[in-house]
């Protein structure tokens, strides 16, 4: 007998499932004996343990221990990877209680790209690489701010995007999309005080709803009035034309145009 499947809400789903579907994957080529053999030999000479290595999209991907991230990156820079393009972290705190940090680097002189990866436990501190690449300063601050990765020996490890007193890290998978209790009241508490919460309301309301008559909060569409004053009964669109900017082009309305025989 066929297994019963409840399809009552099938049309409400924004996705579909296929038991025969196989997620596409890119081929991973063994790095041994390739054009990246020099990089592997340098790691072995410097006693840097290689956990995994392969070639994907014509670039070297190599994994090391978190304790050796600085030595590994220094070896690659001394070899010729003079540019650090990007630093980022993937959140695996729910399953493995760790982050996977990657460094995307480029060698213009050797025409090569590489990605160095390492997994670091949630409470562990990762060595800063700002001494090797100065551009890592803000990138490491952003990684700490948004993902919570702790960086050791950073010259100024503080939040970069969120306020200094913010609670939590917004890029974690466990962080609620609509904001937590702290986020809902942060602006209200800072500007007006906790005692006016009931009067003003939560900061994070439905992002798809904008009330053009709401002058007590943050949406003032079509009009500008003093705080708390009654808005106009009708909406008047306000357009701002910058000096020397691109001129606004508005549709021609019937009855408001005329035909000229020659250019004025």
PDB file of C-alpha atoms in Angstrom:
ATOM      1  CA  UNK A   1       0.000   0.000   0.000  1.00  0.00           C
ATOM      2  CA  UNK A   2       1.226   3.491  -0.828  1.00  0.00           C
ATOM      3  CA  UNK A   3       2.349   5.558   2.130  1.00  0.00           C
ATOM      4  CA  UNK A   4      -0.160   8.254   3.119  1.00  0.00           C
ATOM      5  CA  UNK A   5       1.101  11.820   2.696  1.00  0.00           C
ATOM      6  CA  UNK A   6      -0.894  14.757   3.986  1.00  0.00           C
ATOM      7  CA  UNK A   7      -1.065  17.237   1.119  1.00  0.00           C
ATOM      8  CA  UNK A   8      -3.547  19.649   2.711  1.00  0.00           C
ATOM      9  CA  UNK A   9      -1.134  22.611   2.665  1.00  0.00           C
ATOM     10  CA  UNK A  10       0.851  21.586  -0.390  1.00  0.00           C
ATOM     11  CA  UNK A  11      -0.082  24.713  -2.350  1.00  0.00           C
ATOM     12  CA  UNK A  12       1.060  26.999   0.465  1.00  0.00           C
ATOM     13  CA  UNK A  13       4.628  25.765   0.283  1.00  0.00           C
ATOM     14  CA  UNK A  14       7.236  27.949  -1.388  1.00  0.00           C
ATOM     15  CA  UNK A  15       9.357  24.962  -2.350  1.00  0.00           C
ATOM     16  CA  UNK A  16       9.141  21.401  -3.592  1.00  0.00           C
ATOM     17  CA  UNK A  17      10.963  18.188  -2.715  1.00  0.00           C
ATOM     18  CA  UNK A  18      12.154  15.433  -4.995  1.00  0.00           C
ATOM     19  CA  UNK A  19      13.412  12.165  -3.513  1.00  0.00           C
ATOM     20  CA  UNK A  20      15.586  11.625  -6.596  1.00  0.00           C
ATOM     21  CA  UNK A  21      17.170  15.086  -6.445  1.00  0.00           C
ATOM     22  CA  UNK A  22      20.937  15.176  -5.980  1.00  0.00           C
ATOM     23  CA  UNK A  23      22.523  18.476  -5.037  1.00  0.00           C
ATOM     24  CA  UNK A  24      25.072  19.591  -7.651  1.00  0.00           C
ATOM     25  CA  UNK A  25      28.704  19.565  -6.587  1.00  0.00           C
ATOM     26  CA  UNK A  26      31.895  20.828  -8.163  1.00  0.00           C
ATOM     27  CA  UNK A  27      34.756  18.394  -8.775  1.00  0.00           C
ATOM     28  CA  UNK A  28      37.569  18.392  -6.227  1.00  0.00           C
ATOM     29  CA  UNK A  29      40.954  17.464  -7.678  1.00  0.00           C
ATOM     30  CA  UNK A  30      43.845  16.113  -5.640  1.00  0.00           C
ATOM     31  CA  UNK A  31      46.431  18.845  -5.046  1.00  0.00           C
ATOM     32  CA  UNK A  32      49.371  16.425  -4.863  1.00  0.00           C
ATOM     33  CA  UNK A  33      51.471  16.641  -8.021  1.00  0.00           C
ATOM     34  CA  UNK A  34      49.604  19.700  -9.309  1.00  0.00           C
ATOM     35  CA  UNK A  35      50.796  23.255  -9.910  1.00  0.00           C
ATOM     36  CA  UNK A  36      50.189  23.855  -6.194  1.00  0.00           C
ATOM     37  CA  UNK A  37      52.758  21.280  -5.105  1.00  0.00           C
ATOM     38  CA  UNK A  38      55.127  24.059  -3.994  1.00  0.00           C
ATOM     39  CA  UNK A  39      52.591  25.318  -1.457  1.00  0.00           C
ATOM     40  CA  UNK A  40      52.175  21.811  -0.004  1.00  0.00           C
ATOM     41  CA  UNK A  41      55.950  21.344   0.238  1.00  0.00           C
ATOM     42  CA  UNK A  42      56.335  24.689   2.028  1.00  0.00           C
ATOM     43  CA  UNK A  43      53.789  23.642   4.645  1.00  0.00           C
ATOM     44  CA  UNK A  44      55.632  20.371   5.220  1.00  0.00           C
ATOM     45  CA  UNK A  45      58.971  22.185   5.536  1.00  0.00           C
ATOM     46  CA  UNK A  46      57.504  24.543   8.159  1.00  0.00           C
ATOM     47  CA  UNK A  47      55.885  21.664  10.108  1.00  0.00           C
ATOM     48  CA  UNK A  48      52.372  22.890   9.358  1.00  0.00           C
ATOM     49  CA  UNK A  49      49.945  19.979   9.480  1.00  0.00           C
ATOM     50  CA  UNK A  50      47.701  19.757   6.417  1.00  0.00           C
ATOM     51  CA  UNK A  51      44.306  18.368   7.381  1.00  0.00           C
ATOM     52  CA  UNK A  52      42.883  18.426   3.858  1.00  0.00           C
ATOM     53  CA  UNK A  53      43.845  19.825   0.459  1.00  0.00           C
ATOM     54  CA  UNK A  54      42.287  19.826  -2.985  1.00  0.00           C
ATOM     55  CA  UNK A  55      41.784  21.994  -6.068  1.00  0.00           C
ATOM     56  CA  UNK A  56      38.354  23.459  -6.765  1.00  0.00           C
ATOM     57  CA  UNK A  57      37.558  26.029  -9.454  1.00  0.00           C
ATOM     58  CA  UNK A  58      41.285  26.089 -10.341  1.00  0.00           C
ATOM     59  CA  UNK A  59      42.266  27.316  -6.887  1.00  0.00           C
ATOM     60  CA  UNK A  60      43.945  25.590  -3.969  1.00  0.00           C
ATOM     61  CA  UNK A  61      41.801  24.872  -0.911  1.00  0.00           C
ATOM     62  CA  UNK A  62      43.820  23.811   2.112  1.00  0.00           C
ATOM     63  CA  UNK A  63      42.737  23.165   5.709  1.00  0.00           C
ATOM     64  CA  UNK A  64      44.973  23.484   8.760  1.00  0.00           C
ATOM     65  CA  UNK A  65      44.572  23.545  12.533  1.00  0.00           C
ATOM     66  CA  UNK A  66      43.314  26.787  14.048  1.00  0.00           C
ATOM     67  CA  UNK A  67      46.483  27.082  16.134  1.00  0.00           C
ATOM     68  CA  UNK A  68      48.561  27.298  12.943  1.00  0.00           C
ATOM     69  CA  UNK A  69      46.500  29.814  10.976  1.00  0.00           C
ATOM     70  CA  UNK A  70      49.104  32.583  11.336  1.00  0.00           C
ATOM     71  CA  UNK A  71      52.100  30.390  10.414  1.00  0.00           C
ATOM     72  CA  UNK A  72      50.237  28.926   7.428  1.00  0.00           C
ATOM     73  CA  UNK A  73      49.192  32.334   6.117  1.00  0.00           C
ATOM     74  CA  UNK A  74      52.708  33.729   6.647  1.00  0.00           C
ATOM     75  CA  UNK A  75      54.183  30.839   4.636  1.00  0.00           C
ATOM     76  CA  UNK A  76      51.809  31.524   1.772  1.00  0.00           C
ATOM     77  CA  UNK A  77      52.560  35.256   1.826  1.00  0.00           C
ATOM     78  CA  UNK A  78      56.323  34.644   1.811  1.00  0.00           C
ATOM     79  CA  UNK A  79      55.810  32.365  -1.177  1.00  0.00           C
ATOM     80  CA  UNK A  80      54.043  35.091  -3.153  1.00  0.00           C
ATOM     81  CA  UNK A  81      50.404  35.448  -2.066  1.00  0.00           C
ATOM     82  CA  UNK A  82      50.601  39.175  -1.504  1.00  0.00           C
ATOM     83  CA  UNK A  83      46.867  40.028  -1.469  1.00  0.00           C
ATOM     84  CA  UNK A  84      44.240  39.034   1.095  1.00  0.00           C
ATOM     85  CA  UNK A  85      40.875  39.337  -0.650  1.00  0.00           C
ATOM     86  CA  UNK A  86      38.432  38.262   2.018  1.00  0.00           C
ATOM     87  CA  UNK A  87      37.979  36.785   5.484  1.00  0.00           C
ATOM     88  CA  UNK A  88      34.784  35.103   6.603  1.00  0.00           C
ATOM     89  CA  UNK A  89      33.301  32.581   9.006  1.00  0.00           C
ATOM     90  CA  UNK A  90      30.648  29.875   8.612  1.00  0.00           C
ATOM     91  CA  UNK A  91      28.493  29.016  11.595  1.00  0.00           C
ATOM     92  CA  UNK A  92      28.665  25.388  12.755  1.00  0.00           C
ATOM     93  CA  UNK A  93      28.039  26.164  16.416  1.00  0.00           C
ATOM     94  CA  UNK A  94      24.802  24.168  16.587  1.00  0.00           C
ATOM     95  CA  UNK A  95      26.255  20.890  15.286  1.00  0.00           C
ATOM     96  CA  UNK A  96      29.977  21.081  16.060  1.00  0.00           C
ATOM     97  CA  UNK A  97      30.244  24.061  18.460  1.00  0.00           C
ATOM     98  CA  UNK A  98      32.730  25.694  16.100  1.00  0.00           C
ATOM     99  CA  UNK A  99      33.226  28.170  13.278  1.00  0.00           C
ATOM    100  CA  UNK A 100      34.962  27.527   9.967  1.00  0.00           C
ATOM    101  CA  UNK A 101      37.100  30.541   9.135  1.00  0.00           C
ATOM    102  CA  UNK A 102      38.513  31.028   5.647  1.00  0.00           C
ATOM    103  CA  UNK A 103      41.109  33.351   4.139  1.00  0.00           C
ATOM    104  CA  UNK A 104      40.859  34.042   0.411  1.00  0.00           C
ATOM    105  CA  UNK A 105      44.281  35.047  -0.972  1.00  0.00           C
ATOM    106  CA  UNK A 106      45.702  35.944  -4.369  1.00  0.00           C
ATOM    107  CA  UNK A 107      49.154  35.876  -5.936  1.00  0.00           C
ATOM    108  CA  UNK A 108      49.438  38.273  -8.854  1.00  0.00           C
ATOM    109  CA  UNK A 109      53.074  37.421  -9.529  1.00  0.00           C
ATOM    110  CA  UNK A 110      52.385  33.675  -9.734  1.00  0.00           C
ATOM    111  CA  UNK A 111      48.827  33.973 -11.092  1.00  0.00           C
ATOM    112  CA  UNK A 112      47.361  31.725  -8.421  1.00  0.00           C
ATOM    113  CA  UNK A 113      44.459  31.783  -5.991  1.00  0.00           C
ATOM    114  CA  UNK A 114      44.176  29.883  -2.726  1.00  0.00           C
ATOM    115  CA  UNK A 115      41.790  29.516   0.196  1.00  0.00           C
ATOM    116  CA  UNK A 116      43.081  28.683   3.657  1.00  0.00           C
ATOM    117  CA  UNK A 117      40.507  27.219   6.056  1.00  0.00           C
ATOM    118  CA  UNK A 118      40.501  26.261   9.720  1.00  0.00           C
ATOM    119  CA  UNK A 119      37.887  25.236  12.271  1.00  0.00           C
ATOM    120  CA  UNK A 120      37.910  26.988  15.633  1.00  0.00           C
ATOM    121  CA  UNK A 121      35.882  26.146  18.724  1.00  0.00           C
ATOM    122  CA  UNK A 122      33.325  28.685  19.900  1.00  0.00           C
ATOM    123  CA  UNK A 123      35.280  29.675  23.028  1.00  0.00           C
ATOM    124  CA  UNK A 124      38.701  29.477  21.344  1.00  0.00           C
ATOM    125  CA  UNK A 125      40.632  32.569  20.208  1.00  0.00           C
ATOM    126  CA  UNK A 126      42.032  32.809  16.688  1.00  0.00           C
ATOM    127  CA  UNK A 127      45.340  34.540  16.076  1.00  0.00           C
ATOM    128  CA  UNK A 128      45.020  37.896  14.302  1.00  0.00           C
ATOM    129  CA  UNK A 129      46.738  38.237  10.904  1.00  0.00           C
ATOM    130  CA  UNK A 130      46.740  42.035  10.772  1.00  0.00           C
ATOM    131  CA  UNK A 131      50.535  41.963  11.076  1.00  0.00           C
ATOM    132  CA  UNK A 132      50.651  40.128   7.724  1.00  0.00           C
ATOM    133  CA  UNK A 133      47.820  41.911   5.905  1.00  0.00           C
ATOM    134  CA  UNK A 134      46.696  45.322   7.162  1.00  0.00           C
ATOM    135  CA  UNK A 135      43.349  44.928   5.395  1.00  0.00           C
ATOM    136  CA  UNK A 136      42.531  42.149   7.872  1.00  0.00           C
ATOM    137  CA  UNK A 137      41.958  44.776  10.593  1.00  0.00           C
ATOM    138  CA  UNK A 138      38.365  45.668   9.728  1.00  0.00           C
ATOM    139  CA  UNK A 139      37.592  42.212   8.320  1.00  0.00           C
ATOM    140  CA  UNK A 140      38.447  40.566  11.644  1.00  0.00           C
ATOM    141  CA  UNK A 141      36.429  43.175  13.523  1.00  0.00           C
ATOM    142  CA  UNK A 142      33.425  42.465  11.306  1.00  0.00           C
ATOM    143  CA  UNK A 143      33.855  38.710  11.811  1.00  0.00           C
ATOM    144  CA  UNK A 144      33.892  39.228  15.571  1.00  0.00           C
ATOM    145  CA  UNK A 145      30.965  41.664  15.448  1.00  0.00           C
ATOM    146  CA  UNK A 146      28.631  39.689  13.200  1.00  0.00           C
ATOM    147  CA  UNK A 147      29.654  36.064  13.947  1.00  0.00           C
ATOM    148  CA  UNK A 148      31.266  36.189  17.384  1.00  0.00           C
ATOM    149  CA  UNK A 149      34.691  34.812  16.407  1.00  0.00           C
ATOM    150  CA  UNK A 150      37.224  35.838  19.064  1.00  0.00           C
ATOM    151  CA  UNK A 151      40.480  37.284  17.703  1.00  0.00           C
ATOM    152  CA  UNK A 152      43.674  37.337  19.775  1.00  0.00           C
ATOM    153  CA  UNK A 153      46.281  40.142  19.514  1.00  0.00           C
ATOM    154  CA  UNK A 154      44.067  42.367  17.391  1.00  0.00           C
ATOM    155  CA  UNK A 155      45.037  46.066  17.677  1.00  0.00           C
ATOM    156  CA  UNK A 156      41.460  47.256  18.271  1.00  0.00           C
ATOM    157  CA  UNK A 157      38.950  44.425  18.591  1.00  0.00           C
ATOM    158  CA  UNK A 158      35.573  46.124  18.963  1.00  0.00           C
ATOM    159  CA  UNK A 159      32.288  46.041  17.118  1.00  0.00           C
ATOM    160  CA  UNK A 160      32.362  47.512  13.630  1.00  0.00           C
ATOM    161  CA  UNK A 161      28.734  47.558  12.453  1.00  0.00           C
ATOM    162  CA  UNK A 162      26.551  47.015  15.504  1.00  0.00           C
ATOM    163  CA  UNK A 163      26.611  49.375  18.523  1.00  0.00           C
ATOM    164  CA  UNK A 164      29.246  48.680  21.180  1.00  0.00           C
ATOM    165  CA  UNK A 165      26.626  47.571  23.708  1.00  0.00           C
ATOM    166  CA  UNK A 166      24.744  45.282  21.294  1.00  0.00           C
ATOM    167  CA  UNK A 167      23.774  41.834  22.553  1.00  0.00           C
ATOM    168  CA  UNK A 168      24.430  38.856  20.266  1.00  0.00           C
ATOM    169  CA  UNK A 169      25.857  38.388  16.785  1.00  0.00           C
ATOM    170  CA  UNK A 170      23.399  38.850  13.871  1.00  0.00           C
ATOM    171  CA  UNK A 171      25.016  36.426  11.385  1.00  0.00           C
ATOM    172  CA  UNK A 172      24.707  33.394  13.636  1.00  0.00           C
ATOM    173  CA  UNK A 173      22.092  30.895  12.473  1.00  0.00           C
ATOM    174  CA  UNK A 174      20.598  30.948  15.956  1.00  0.00           C
ATOM    175  CA  UNK A 175      19.985  34.697  15.782  1.00  0.00           C
ATOM    176  CA  UNK A 176      16.275  35.382  15.060  1.00  0.00           C
ATOM    177  CA  UNK A 177      15.563  37.019  11.694  1.00  0.00           C
ATOM    178  CA  UNK A 178      13.162  39.564  13.192  1.00  0.00           C
ATOM    179  CA  UNK A 179      15.484  40.386  16.092  1.00  0.00           C
ATOM    180  CA  UNK A 180      15.327  39.236  19.693  1.00  0.00           C
ATOM    181  CA  UNK A 181      13.869  41.012  22.712  1.00  0.00           C
ATOM    182  CA  UNK A 182      16.948  43.232  22.986  1.00  0.00           C
ATOM    183  CA  UNK A 183      16.741  44.265  19.317  1.00  0.00           C
ATOM    184  CA  UNK A 184      13.021  45.054  19.485  1.00  0.00           C
ATOM    185  CA  UNK A 185      13.508  47.736  22.108  1.00  0.00           C
ATOM    186  CA  UNK A 186      17.063  48.952  21.509  1.00  0.00           C
ATOM    187  CA  UNK A 187      16.290  52.196  19.622  1.00  0.00           C
ATOM    188  CA  UNK A 188      13.280  53.004  21.794  1.00  0.00           C
ATOM    189  CA  UNK A 189      15.207  52.491  25.032  1.00  0.00           C
ATOM    190  CA  UNK A 190      18.186  54.508  23.797  1.00  0.00           C
ATOM    191  CA  UNK A 191      16.261  57.489  22.422  1.00  0.00           C
ATOM    192  CA  UNK A 192      13.171  57.714  24.608  1.00  0.00           C
ATOM    193  CA  UNK A 193      13.788  55.436  27.599  1.00  0.00           C
ATOM    194  CA  UNK A 194      12.208  52.192  28.763  1.00  0.00           C
ATOM    195  CA  UNK A 195       9.362  54.049  30.461  1.00  0.00           C
ATOM    196  CA  UNK A 196       7.921  55.000  27.039  1.00  0.00           C
ATOM    197  CA  UNK A 197       7.812  51.506  25.553  1.00  0.00           C
ATOM    198  CA  UNK A 198       4.031  51.212  25.678  1.00  0.00           C
ATOM    199  CA  UNK A 199       3.570  54.626  24.075  1.00  0.00           C
ATOM    200  CA  UNK A 200       5.972  54.102  21.161  1.00  0.00           C
ATOM    201  CA  UNK A 201       5.879  50.361  20.545  1.00  0.00           C
ATOM    202  CA  UNK A 202       8.423  47.870  19.333  1.00  0.00           C
ATOM    203  CA  UNK A 203      11.153  48.917  16.934  1.00  0.00           C
ATOM    204  CA  UNK A 204      11.075  45.780  14.769  1.00  0.00           C
ATOM    205  CA  UNK A 205       7.567  45.615  13.359  1.00  0.00           C
ATOM    206  CA  UNK A 206       6.430  43.831  10.226  1.00  0.00           C
ATOM    207  CA  UNK A 207       9.055  44.861   7.623  1.00  0.00           C
ATOM    208  CA  UNK A 208       6.472  44.561   4.837  1.00  0.00           C
ATOM    209  CA  UNK A 209       4.144  47.114   6.460  1.00  0.00           C
ATOM    210  CA  UNK A 210       4.787  50.849   6.268  1.00  0.00           C
ATOM    211  CA  UNK A 211       2.265  53.307   7.658  1.00  0.00           C
ATOM    212  CA  UNK A 212       2.534  56.670   5.884  1.00  0.00           C
ATOM    213  CA  UNK A 213       0.517  58.330   8.689  1.00  0.00           C
ATOM    214  CA  UNK A 214       2.886  57.121  11.408  1.00  0.00           C
ATOM    215  CA  UNK A 215       4.759  60.173  12.695  1.00  0.00           C
ATOM    216  CA  UNK A 216       5.650  58.753  16.099  1.00  0.00           C
ATOM    217  CA  UNK A 217       8.024  56.164  14.677  1.00  0.00           C
ATOM    218  CA  UNK A 218      10.378  56.048  11.734  1.00  0.00           C
ATOM    219  CA  UNK A 219       8.294  56.079   8.526  1.00  0.00           C
ATOM    220  CA  UNK A 220       7.213  59.466   7.152  1.00  0.00           C
ATOM    221  CA  UNK A 221       6.238  58.847   3.566  1.00  0.00           C
ATOM    222  CA  UNK A 222       4.984  61.685   1.401  1.00  0.00           C
ATOM    223  CA  UNK A 223       5.214  64.375   4.060  1.00  0.00           C
ATOM    224  CA  UNK A 224       7.469  65.907   6.667  1.00  0.00           C
ATOM    225  CA  UNK A 225       5.978  67.079   9.934  1.00  0.00           C
ATOM    226  CA  UNK A 226       7.261  67.744  13.401  1.00  0.00           C
ATOM    227  CA  UNK A 227       7.434  64.780  15.732  1.00  0.00           C
ATOM    228  CA  UNK A 228       3.993  63.822  17.002  1.00  0.00           C
ATOM    229  CA  UNK A 229       2.026  66.280  14.876  1.00  0.00           C
ATOM    230  CA  UNK A 230      -0.927  65.136  12.809  1.00  0.00           C
ATOM    231  CA  UNK A 231      -0.065  64.187   9.244  1.00  0.00           C
ATOM    232  CA  UNK A 232      -1.923  65.522   6.248  1.00  0.00           C
ATOM    233  CA  UNK A 233      -5.062  63.685   5.222  1.00  0.00           C
ATOM    234  CA  UNK A 234      -3.651  63.192   1.742  1.00  0.00           C
ATOM    235  CA  UNK A 235      -0.298  61.918   0.607  1.00  0.00           C
ATOM    236  CA  UNK A 236       1.937  64.297  -1.255  1.00  0.00           C
ATOM    237  CA  UNK A 237       4.975  62.766  -2.863  1.00  0.00           C
ATOM    238  CA  UNK A 238       8.108  64.789  -2.210  1.00  0.00           C
ATOM    239  CA  UNK A 239      10.922  64.570  -4.763  1.00  0.00           C
ATOM    240  CA  UNK A 240      14.373  65.948  -4.134  1.00  0.00           C
ATOM    241  CA  UNK A 241      16.346  67.092  -7.168  1.00  0.00           C
ATOM    242  CA  UNK A 242      20.095  67.267  -6.637  1.00  0.00           C
ATOM    243  CA  UNK A 243      21.990  70.072  -8.300  1.00  0.00           C
ATOM    244  CA  UNK A 244      23.628  68.703 -11.422  1.00  0.00           C
ATOM    245  CA  UNK A 245      21.979  65.316 -10.963  1.00  0.00           C
ATOM    246  CA  UNK A 246      19.937  63.274 -13.403  1.00  0.00           C
ATOM    247  CA  UNK A 247      16.640  65.032 -14.080  1.00  0.00           C
ATOM    248  CA  UNK A 248      13.486  63.281 -12.961  1.00  0.00           C
ATOM    249  CA  UNK A 249      11.391  61.890 -15.824  1.00  0.00           C
ATOM    250  CA  UNK A 250       7.696  61.688 -15.020  1.00  0.00           C
ATOM    251  CA  UNK A 251       4.918  60.183 -17.157  1.00  0.00           C
ATOM    252  CA  UNK A 252       2.924  62.644 -19.279  1.00  0.00           C
ATOM    253  CA  UNK A 253      -0.707  62.922 -18.231  1.00  0.00           C
ATOM    254  CA  UNK A 254      -3.495  63.291 -20.756  1.00  0.00           C
ATOM    255  CA  UNK A 255      -4.667  66.890 -20.989  1.00  0.00           C
ATOM    256  CA  UNK A 256      -1.430  68.309 -19.626  1.00  0.00           C
ATOM    257  CA  UNK A 257       0.598  68.149 -22.836  1.00  0.00           C
ATOM    258  CA  UNK A 258       0.660  70.051 -26.100  1.00  0.00           C
ATOM    259  CA  UNK A 259       2.226  69.596 -29.536  1.00  0.00           C
ATOM    260  CA  UNK A 260       4.793  72.172 -30.697  1.00  0.00           C
ATOM    261  CA  UNK A 261       5.751  72.661 -34.315  1.00  0.00           C
ATOM    262  CA  UNK A 262       9.317  73.681 -33.650  1.00  0.00           C
ATOM    263  CA  UNK A 263      11.820  73.360 -30.850  1.00  0.00           C
ATOM    264  CA  UNK A 264      11.617  76.330 -28.459  1.00  0.00           C
TER     265      UNK A 264
END
